[in-house]
GROMACS .gro file of C-alpha atoms in nm:
model
  377
    1MET     CA    1  25.098   1.636  11.306
    2ILE     CA    2  25.260   1.276  11.174
    3SER     CA    3  25.648   1.302  11.226
    4LEU     CA    4  25.913   1.226  10.989
    5GLU     CA    5  26.018   0.878  11.131
    6GLU     CA    6  25.673   0.769  11.148
    7LEU     CA    7  25.655   0.844  10.794
    8LYS     CA    8  25.999   0.665  10.697
    9ASN     CA    9  25.796   0.339  10.882
   10GLN     CA   10  25.484   0.405  10.688
   11CYS     CA   11  25.637   0.449  10.309
   12LEU     CA   12  25.668   0.241  10.068
   13PRO     CA   13  25.830   0.191   9.764
   14ILE     CA   14  25.609   0.354   9.462
   15SER     CA   15  25.696  -0.067   9.287
   16LYS     CA   16  25.426  -0.190   9.551
   17LEU     CA   17  25.137   0.091   9.512
   18LYS     CA   18  24.860  -0.051   9.327
   19LYS     CA   19  24.611   0.113   9.107
   20TYR     CA   20  24.326   0.327   9.272
   21ALA     CA   21  24.475   0.312   9.604
   22THR     CA   22  24.432   0.631   9.784
   23LYS     CA   23  24.624   0.618  10.155
   24TRP     CA   24  24.972   0.543  10.150
   25VAL     CA   25  25.302   0.705  10.179
   26ILE     CA   26  25.612   0.732   9.959
   27LYS     CA   27  25.902   0.984   9.964
   28VAL     CA   28  26.024   1.072   9.624
   29LEU     CA   29  26.260   1.303   9.464
   30VAL     CA   30  26.187   1.606   9.255
   31ILE     CA   31  26.398   1.541   8.913
   32ARG     CA   32  26.165   1.728   8.681
   33ARG     CA   33  25.906   2.026   8.695
   34SER     CA   34  25.784   2.111   8.368
   35LEU     CA   35  25.714   2.478   8.257
   36ILE     CA   36  25.348   2.569   8.354
   37LYS     CA   37  25.169   2.575   8.003
   38GLU     CA   38  24.837   2.653   7.925
   39TYR     CA   39  24.582   2.437   7.710
   40LYS     CA   40  24.261   2.419   7.562
   41ASN     CA   41  24.045   2.120   7.446
   42ALA     CA   42  23.665   2.070   7.338
   43ASN     CA   43  23.578   2.013   7.735
   44SER     CA   44  23.797   2.235   7.919
   45GLU     CA   45  24.029   2.514   7.929
   46GLY     CA   46  24.306   2.630   8.155
   47ILE     CA   47  24.664   2.585   8.259
   48ARG     CA   48  24.857   2.256   8.370
   49TRP     CA   49  25.196   2.145   8.505
   50GLN     CA   50  25.374   1.829   8.534
   51LEU     CA   51  25.596   1.709   8.823
   52ILE     CA   52  25.822   1.368   8.770
   53LEU     CA   53  25.941   1.223   9.083
   54VAL     CA   54  26.119   0.926   9.186
   55ASP     CA   55  26.180   0.673   9.456
   56LYS     CA   56  26.498   0.565   9.612
   57GLU     CA   57  26.479   0.221   9.400
   58GLY     CA   58  26.480   0.408   9.063
   59THR     CA   59  26.157   0.355   9.042
   60LYS     CA   60  25.948   0.717   8.847
   61ILE     CA   61  25.616   0.846   8.860
   62GLN     CA   62  25.456   1.172   8.725
   63THR     CA   63  25.142   1.382   8.809
   64THR     CA   64  25.021   1.644   8.600
   65LEU     CA   65  24.838   1.917   8.816
   66PHE     CA   66  24.522   2.146   8.623
   67ASN     CA   67  24.434   2.525   8.745
   68LYS     CA   68  24.395   2.563   9.117
   69ASP     CA   69  24.572   2.245   9.206
   70VAL     CA   70  24.893   2.402   9.039
   71HIS     CA   71  24.801   2.766   9.210
   72ALA     CA   72  24.869   2.487   9.549
   73TRP     CA   73  25.124   2.313   9.465
   74ASN     CA   74  25.346   2.487   9.250
   75LYS     CA   75  25.619   2.619   9.511
   76SER     CA   76  25.588   2.308   9.734
   77PHE     CA   77  25.827   2.102   9.451
   78GLN     CA   78  26.147   2.225   9.432
   79LEU     CA   79  26.370   2.057   9.198
   80ASN     CA   80  26.609   1.807   9.359
   81GLN     CA   81  26.461   1.798   9.735
   82SER     CA   82  26.244   1.525   9.852
   83TYR     CA   83  25.916   1.516  10.003
   84TYR     CA   84  25.666   1.290  10.123
   85ILE     CA   85  25.344   1.213   9.981
   86ILE     CA   86  25.056   1.143  10.215
   87ASN     CA   87  24.763   1.019  10.004
   88GLY     CA   88  24.672   1.089   9.662
   89LYS     CA   89  24.480   0.892   9.386
   90LEU     CA   90  24.687   0.651   9.181
   91ASN     CA   91  24.528   0.655   8.815
   92GLY     CA   92  24.599   0.431   8.502
   93ALA     CA   93  24.872   0.536   8.295
   94LYS     CA   94  24.686   0.704   7.977
   95PRO     CA   95  24.747   0.490   7.668
   96ASN     CA   96  24.774   0.749   7.400
   97PHE     CA   97  25.031   0.946   7.642
   98LEU     CA   98  25.395   0.879   7.716
   99SER     CA   99  25.422   0.812   8.089
  100VAL     CA  100  25.766   0.724   8.321
  101HIS     CA  101  25.564   0.467   8.471
  102ASN     CA  102  25.386   0.199   8.241
  103ASP     CA  103  25.094   0.163   8.509
  104LEU     CA  104  24.993   0.406   8.742
  105GLU     CA  105  25.034   0.799   8.728
  106LEU     CA  106  24.970   1.008   9.050
  107ALA     CA  107  24.632   1.258   9.117
  108PHE     CA  108  24.663   1.460   9.404
  109MET     CA  109  24.315   1.480   9.626
  110ASN     CA  110  24.185   1.764   9.840
  111ASN     CA  111  24.350   1.507  10.160
  112THR     CA  112  24.704   1.470  10.021
  113GLU     CA  113  24.948   1.613  10.218
  114VAL     CA  114  25.313   1.699  10.147
  115VAL     CA  115  25.653   1.689  10.383
  116GLU     CA  116  25.958   1.828  10.273
  117ASP     CA  117  26.256   1.570  10.440
  118LYS     CA  118  26.603   1.756  10.466
  119TYR     CA  119  26.797   1.398  10.510
  120LYS     CA  120  27.009   1.333  10.178
  121PHE     CA  121  26.774   1.142   9.966
  122LYS     CA  122  26.971   0.781   9.884
  123THR     CA  123  27.032   0.719   9.492
  124GLU     CA  124  27.274   0.434   9.468
  125GLN     CA  125  27.008   0.156   9.367
  126PHE     CA  126  26.966   0.411   9.017
  127SER     CA  127  27.209   0.243   8.805
  128ASN     CA  128  27.026  -0.087   8.702
  129GLY     CA  129  26.846   0.133   8.491
  130PHE     CA  130  27.104   0.281   8.302
  131THR     CA  131  27.287   0.161   7.970
  132SER     CA  132  27.532   0.227   7.785
  133PHE     CA  133  27.577   0.424   7.401
  134ASP     CA  134  27.642   0.074   7.235
  135GLU     CA  135  27.348  -0.087   7.439
  136ALA     CA  136  27.118   0.192   7.318
  137GLU     CA  137  27.174   0.109   6.957
  138LYS     CA  138  27.048  -0.181   6.998
  139ILE     CA  139  26.707  -0.054   7.171
  140THR     CA  140  26.596   0.175   6.862
  141ASN     CA  141  26.268   0.387   6.886
  142GLY     CA  142  26.225   0.314   7.268
  143SER     CA  143  26.271   0.450   7.558
  144LEU     CA  144  26.581   0.409   7.785
  145PHE     CA  145  26.878   0.566   8.009
  146VAL     CA  146  27.183   0.697   7.880
  147LYS     CA  147  27.503   0.860   8.094
  148ALA     CA  148  27.693   1.123   7.908
  149LEU     CA  149  27.886   1.463   7.953
  150THR     CA  150  27.762   1.797   7.851
  151GLY     CA  151  27.894   1.999   7.556
  152GLU     CA  152  27.736   2.245   7.377
  153GLY     CA  153  27.335   2.395   7.296
  154ARG     CA  154  27.184   2.557   7.030
  155SER     CA  155  26.884   2.780   7.022
  156ILE     CA  156  26.494   2.662   7.005
  157ARG     CA  157  26.564   2.307   7.021
  158ARG     CA  158  26.923   2.243   7.168
  159GLU     CA  159  27.147   1.992   7.043
  160VAL     CA  160  27.382   1.897   7.312
  161ILE     CA  161  27.751   1.694   7.270
  162VAL     CA  162  27.756   1.434   7.483
  163THR     CA  163  28.034   1.137   7.509
  164ASN     CA  164  28.140   0.880   7.788
  165GLU     CA  165  28.495   0.776   7.852
  166ARG     CA  166  28.550   0.580   7.527
  167TYR     CA  167  28.517   0.875   7.350
  168ASP     CA  168  28.188   0.785   7.202
  169ARG     CA  169  28.042   1.127   7.077
  170LYS     CA  170  27.656   1.085   7.058
  171VAL     CA  171  27.431   1.443   6.988
  172MET     CA  172  27.179   1.473   7.220
  173THR     CA  173  26.883   1.687   7.059
  174LEU     CA  174  26.649   1.861   7.368
  175TRP     CA  175  26.306   1.923   7.218
  176GLY     CA  176  26.017   2.157   7.390
  177ASP     CA  177  26.048   2.341   7.748
  178PHE     CA  178  26.343   2.065   7.768
  179ALA     CA  179  26.541   2.245   7.592
  180GLU     CA  180  26.439   2.575   7.775
  181ILE     CA  181  26.468   2.485   8.135
  182GLU     CA  182  26.724   2.197   8.128
  183GLY     CA  183  26.871   2.302   7.776
  184GLN     CA  184  26.945   2.650   7.971
  185MET     CA  185  27.065   2.500   8.279
  186LEU     CA  186  27.337   2.285   8.080
  187GLN     CA  187  27.443   2.565   7.879
  188SER     CA  188  27.571   2.724   8.233
  189LEU     CA  189  27.707   2.427   8.323
  190GLU     CA  190  27.927   2.417   8.008
  191SER     CA  191  28.284   2.454   8.142
  192ASP     CA  192  28.254   2.264   8.440
  193LYS     CA  193  28.144   1.975   8.205
  194PRO     CA  194  27.949   1.785   8.491
  195VAL     CA  195  27.815   1.360   8.474
  196LEU     CA  196  27.480   1.317   8.378
  197ALA     CA  197  27.198   1.084   8.339
  198PHE     CA  198  26.920   1.129   8.092
  199CYS     CA  199  26.597   0.910   8.149
  200ASP     CA  200  26.390   0.852   7.948
  201VAL     CA  201  26.544   0.958   7.592
  202LYS     CA  202  26.427   0.843   7.281
  203SER     CA  203  26.660   0.656   7.021
  204SER     CA  204  26.609   0.561   6.650
  205ILE     CA  205  26.785   0.543   6.328
  206TYR     CA  206  26.769   0.864   6.136
  207GLN     CA  207  26.898   0.903   5.761
  208GLY     CA  208  27.180   0.572   5.899
  209ASP     CA  209  27.289   0.746   6.183
  210PHE     CA  210  27.204   0.644   6.553
  211VAL     CA  211  27.057   0.989   6.756
  212LEU     CA  212  26.904   1.009   7.085
  213SER     CA  213  26.663   1.284   7.183
  214THR     CA  214  26.407   1.380   7.519
  215THR     CA  215  26.054   1.267   7.475
  216PRO     CA  216  25.801   1.480   7.649
  217VAL     CA  217  25.841   1.247   7.986
  218SER     CA  218  26.276   1.306   7.976
  219SER     CA  219  26.437   1.355   8.313
  220LEU     CA  220  26.801   1.499   8.363
  221LEU     CA  221  27.029   1.426   8.695
  222ILE     CA  222  27.344   1.629   8.733
  223ASN     CA  223  27.607   1.463   8.940
  224PRO     CA  224  27.403   1.136   9.073
  225GLN     CA  225  27.564   0.942   9.298
  226PHE     CA  226  27.552   0.546   9.236
  227GLU     CA  227  27.810   0.298   9.118
  228LYS     CA  228  27.800   0.405   8.705
  229GLU     CA  229  27.804   0.706   8.771
  230ASN     CA  230  28.071   0.718   9.000
  231ASN     CA  231  28.279   0.501   8.775
  232LEU     CA  232  28.247   0.786   8.504
  233GLN     CA  233  28.280   1.069   8.773
  234GLU     CA  234  28.608   0.954   8.858
  235TRP     CA  235  28.744   0.902   8.506
  236ASN     CA  236  28.616   1.241   8.444
  237ASP     CA  237  28.778   1.393   8.706
  238ASN     CA  238  29.107   1.252   8.580
  239MET     CA  239  29.099   1.366   8.239
  240LYS     CA  240  29.021   1.721   8.473
  241ALA     CA  241  29.332   1.657   8.668
  242GLN     CA  242  29.527   1.604   8.366
  243LYS     CA  243  29.373   1.945   8.198
  244ILE     CA  244  29.285   1.706   7.876
  245ASP     CA  245  28.983   1.830   7.693
  246LEU     CA  246  28.734   1.567   7.598
  247SER     CA  247  28.616   1.749   7.342
  248LEU     CA  248  28.986   1.710   7.171
  249MET     CA  249  29.012   1.408   7.179
  250PRO     CA  250  29.014   1.119   6.919
  251SER     CA  251  28.669   0.948   6.934
  252ARG     CA  252  28.633   0.579   6.903
  253LEU     CA  253  28.537   0.580   6.554
  254MET     CA  254  28.863   0.746   6.455
  255GLN     CA  255  29.076   0.535   6.693
  256THR     CA  256  28.867   0.171   6.453
  257VAL     CA  257  28.815   0.313   6.128
  258ARG     CA  258  29.043   0.191   5.833
  259GLN     CA  259  29.404   0.333   5.741
  260VAL     CA  260  29.445   0.359   5.408
  261LYS     CA  261  29.652   0.620   5.205
  262ILE     CA  262  29.582   0.921   5.016
  263THR     CA  263  29.642   0.762   4.677
  264ASN     CA  264  29.348   0.519   4.790
  265ILE     CA  265  29.143   0.810   4.791
  266LEU     CA  266  29.269   1.004   4.476
  267ASN     CA  267  29.250   0.699   4.215
  268GLY     CA  268  28.882   0.569   4.357
  269SER     CA  269  28.936   0.246   4.488
  270LEU     CA  270  28.803   0.286   4.768
  271ALA     CA  271  28.426   0.194   4.821
  272ILE     CA  272  28.259   0.529   4.856
  273VAL     CA  273  27.913   0.424   5.062
  274LYS     CA  274  27.661   0.600   5.363
  275ASP     CA  275  27.800   0.518   5.721
  276MET     CA  276  28.179   0.415   5.563
  277TYR     CA  277  28.490   0.604   5.706
  278TYR     CA  278  28.859   0.596   5.691
  279LYS     CA  279  29.159   0.735   5.785
  280PHE     CA  280  29.515   0.868   5.662
  281ASN     CA  281  29.843   1.047   5.786
  282ALA     CA  282  29.979   1.334   5.557
  283THR     CA  283  30.174   1.663   5.636
  284VAL     CA  284  29.952   2.045   5.632
  285SER     CA  285  30.161   2.180   5.350
  286GLY     CA  286  29.941   2.532   5.344
  287ILE     CA  287  29.650   2.709   5.411
  288ASP     CA  288  29.431   2.831   5.173
  289ASN     CA  289  29.188   3.065   5.431
  290SER     CA  290  29.271   3.437   5.316
  291THR     CA  291  29.069   3.567   5.596
  292ASP     CA  292  29.031   3.426   5.929
  293PRO     CA  293  28.911   3.011   5.946
  294TRP     CA  294  28.598   3.026   6.030
  295TYR     CA  295  28.246   3.242   5.927
  296HIS     CA  296  27.933   3.353   6.092
  297ALA     CA  297  27.646   3.028   6.031
  298CYS     CA  298  27.253   2.969   6.045
  299LYS     CA  299  27.192   2.798   6.290
  300LYS     CA  300  26.918   2.631   6.065
  301CYS     CA  301  27.098   2.555   5.751
  302TYR     CA  302  27.482   2.617   5.861
  303MET     CA  303  27.506   2.889   5.534
  304LYS     CA  304  27.704   3.197   5.570
  305VAL     CA  305  27.515   3.465   5.667
  306THR     CA  306  27.519   3.775   5.653
  307VAL     CA  307  27.553   4.004   5.978
  308ILE     CA  308  27.461   4.406   5.999
  309LYS     CA  309  27.466   4.528   6.360
  310SER     CA  310  27.391   4.189   6.538
  311SER     CA  311  27.117   4.108   6.309
  312ALA     CA  312  27.189   3.829   6.039
  313THR     CA  313  27.028   3.744   5.713
  314CYS     CA  314  27.018   3.403   5.552
  315THR     CA  315  26.982   3.393   5.185
  316TYR     CA  316  26.944   3.019   5.167
  317CYS     CA  317  26.654   3.026   5.392
  318ARG     CA  318  26.571   3.378   5.268
  319ALA     CA  319  26.501   3.494   5.634
  320GLU     CA  320  26.555   3.773   5.831
  321ASP     CA  321  26.656   3.812   6.201
  322ILE     CA  322  26.800   3.426   6.214
  323ASP     CA  323  26.949   3.272   6.513
  324TYR     CA  324  27.311   3.220   6.394
  325GLU     CA  325  27.642   3.156   6.546
  326LYS     CA  326  28.064   3.119   6.464
  327ARG     CA  327  28.145   2.820   6.271
  328TYR     CA  328  28.531   2.685   6.151
  329ARG     CA  329  28.629   2.667   5.791
  330LEU     CA  330  28.960   2.606   5.738
  331LYS     CA  331  29.091   2.507   5.358
  332ILE     CA  332  29.465   2.296   5.366
  333ASP     CA  333  29.648   2.124   5.145
  334VAL     CA  334  29.805   1.821   5.267
  335THR     CA  335  30.076   1.617   5.109
  336ALA     CA  336  30.198   1.240   5.115
  337GLU     CA  337  30.345   1.003   4.919
  338ASP     CA  338  30.394   1.262   4.645
  339GLN     CA  339  30.014   1.325   4.571
  340PHE     CA  340  29.822   1.664   4.690
  341LEU     CA  341  29.456   1.696   4.842
  342ARG     CA  342  29.285   2.043   4.966
  343ILE     CA  343  29.015   1.968   5.262
  344THR     CA  344  28.791   2.178   5.417
  345LEU     CA  345  28.758   2.144   5.817
  346PHE     CA  346  28.483   2.297   5.963
  347ASP     CA  347  28.383   2.132   6.341
  348ALA     CA  348  28.703   1.877   6.329
  349ALA     CA  349  28.913   2.210   6.256
  350LYS     CA  350  28.905   2.219   6.656
  351TYR     CA  351  29.155   1.924   6.658
  352TYR     CA  352  29.393   2.141   6.397
  353PHE     CA  353  29.362   2.472   6.654
  354GLY     CA  354  29.298   2.282   6.964
  355CYS     CA  355  29.026   2.506   7.073
  356GLU     CA  356  28.660   2.549   7.055
  357VAL     CA  357  28.593   2.862   6.772
  358LYS     CA  358  28.484   3.058   7.027
  359ASP     CA  359  28.786   3.036   7.174
  360TYR     CA  360  28.991   3.079   6.893
  361VAL     CA  361  28.735   3.428   6.787
  362LEU     CA  362  28.845   3.555   7.160
  363SER     CA  363  29.199   3.450   7.163
  364THR     CA  364  29.254   3.647   6.818
  365SER     CA  365  29.012   3.956   6.884
  366GLU     CA  366  29.263   4.188   6.980
  367LYS     CA  367  29.616   4.109   6.906
  368LYS     CA  368  29.576   3.824   6.657
  369GLU     CA  369  30.028   3.751   6.643
  370GLU     CA  370  30.004   3.663   7.010
  371SER     CA  371  29.765   3.398   7.028
  372GLU     CA  372  29.895   3.060   7.082
  373TYR     CA  373  29.590   2.964   6.844
  374TYR     CA  374  29.701   3.198   6.538
  375ARG     CA  375  30.021   3.078   6.543
  376LYS     CA  376  29.902   2.741   6.408
  377TYR     CA  377  29.699   2.908   6.146
   0.00000   0.00000   0.00000
């Protein structure tokens, strides 16, 4: 049997592989394992399974296995483990389908061999492929890479709130089995706030806003080791050491928007147009909520739902047994310059209380008056 040292010497980077070549050796890291799915078309039916692999240069390649090959290789490739792949067929990327490589896709053959490599996989060269939020906004409707921190998840599709070292908050929408696999993983890591690298996600402009979402070929690296990640990790560790809750920090938008007076808002002298933001200083003079400052909200439309024995009904969606969540709704009165204004805060109420809604509810569920958050209420 060929030794690991011999495999290392024969190994080629993916960038050097040629279309239709069948004899080669590559060393790759598994960064995505899809769910095994059933398929049916005019020519055949069965099961299929997709792998996304990356080499030490950060070049990715994917392979889709079908039927007996799924059973043959499903247990051989584990997430975040590296392998030598010996021989296979390099087909051209299908023009009508998304691919992580512009030109090639990997197909297994009868003589394909796979050897697990126990040594640490080096990712130091990955940095070159990643971009910032600002740069991403200039590449709308294309594939890009984004580094960020995790936030909260949602069911069916999952929306993960991500931020960078400048507190730029964005929503990353996870779709399909990415929402099921990686979404569940992120939910379990929510309290850890790890550094993430999202690969091959899509940026676009939706209703005037810059948004990010996964594609069928997206992948995720958790706490990867390369320069840009290390810088972000250092900043993240510093925030944790200071016990700073990133979700409660003012966003860059809040720091840069125009400062106005409350009278400017009341007399209508400000331009009220889409994507126009203002900020003002005021004193909270009263809170209108006669009950707790949160409600059960439909996850689809965010309207208030009726919950009976853990089952929720949304009259707005005209649906029963829907997914719901707790959501802030805080009604406050503020004053400034002898002027009065009534404001309703939804998610932004966490900045007033200093905690997420789930923490507020947990803290006030028994002895409400003893809760540090309720005393602010």
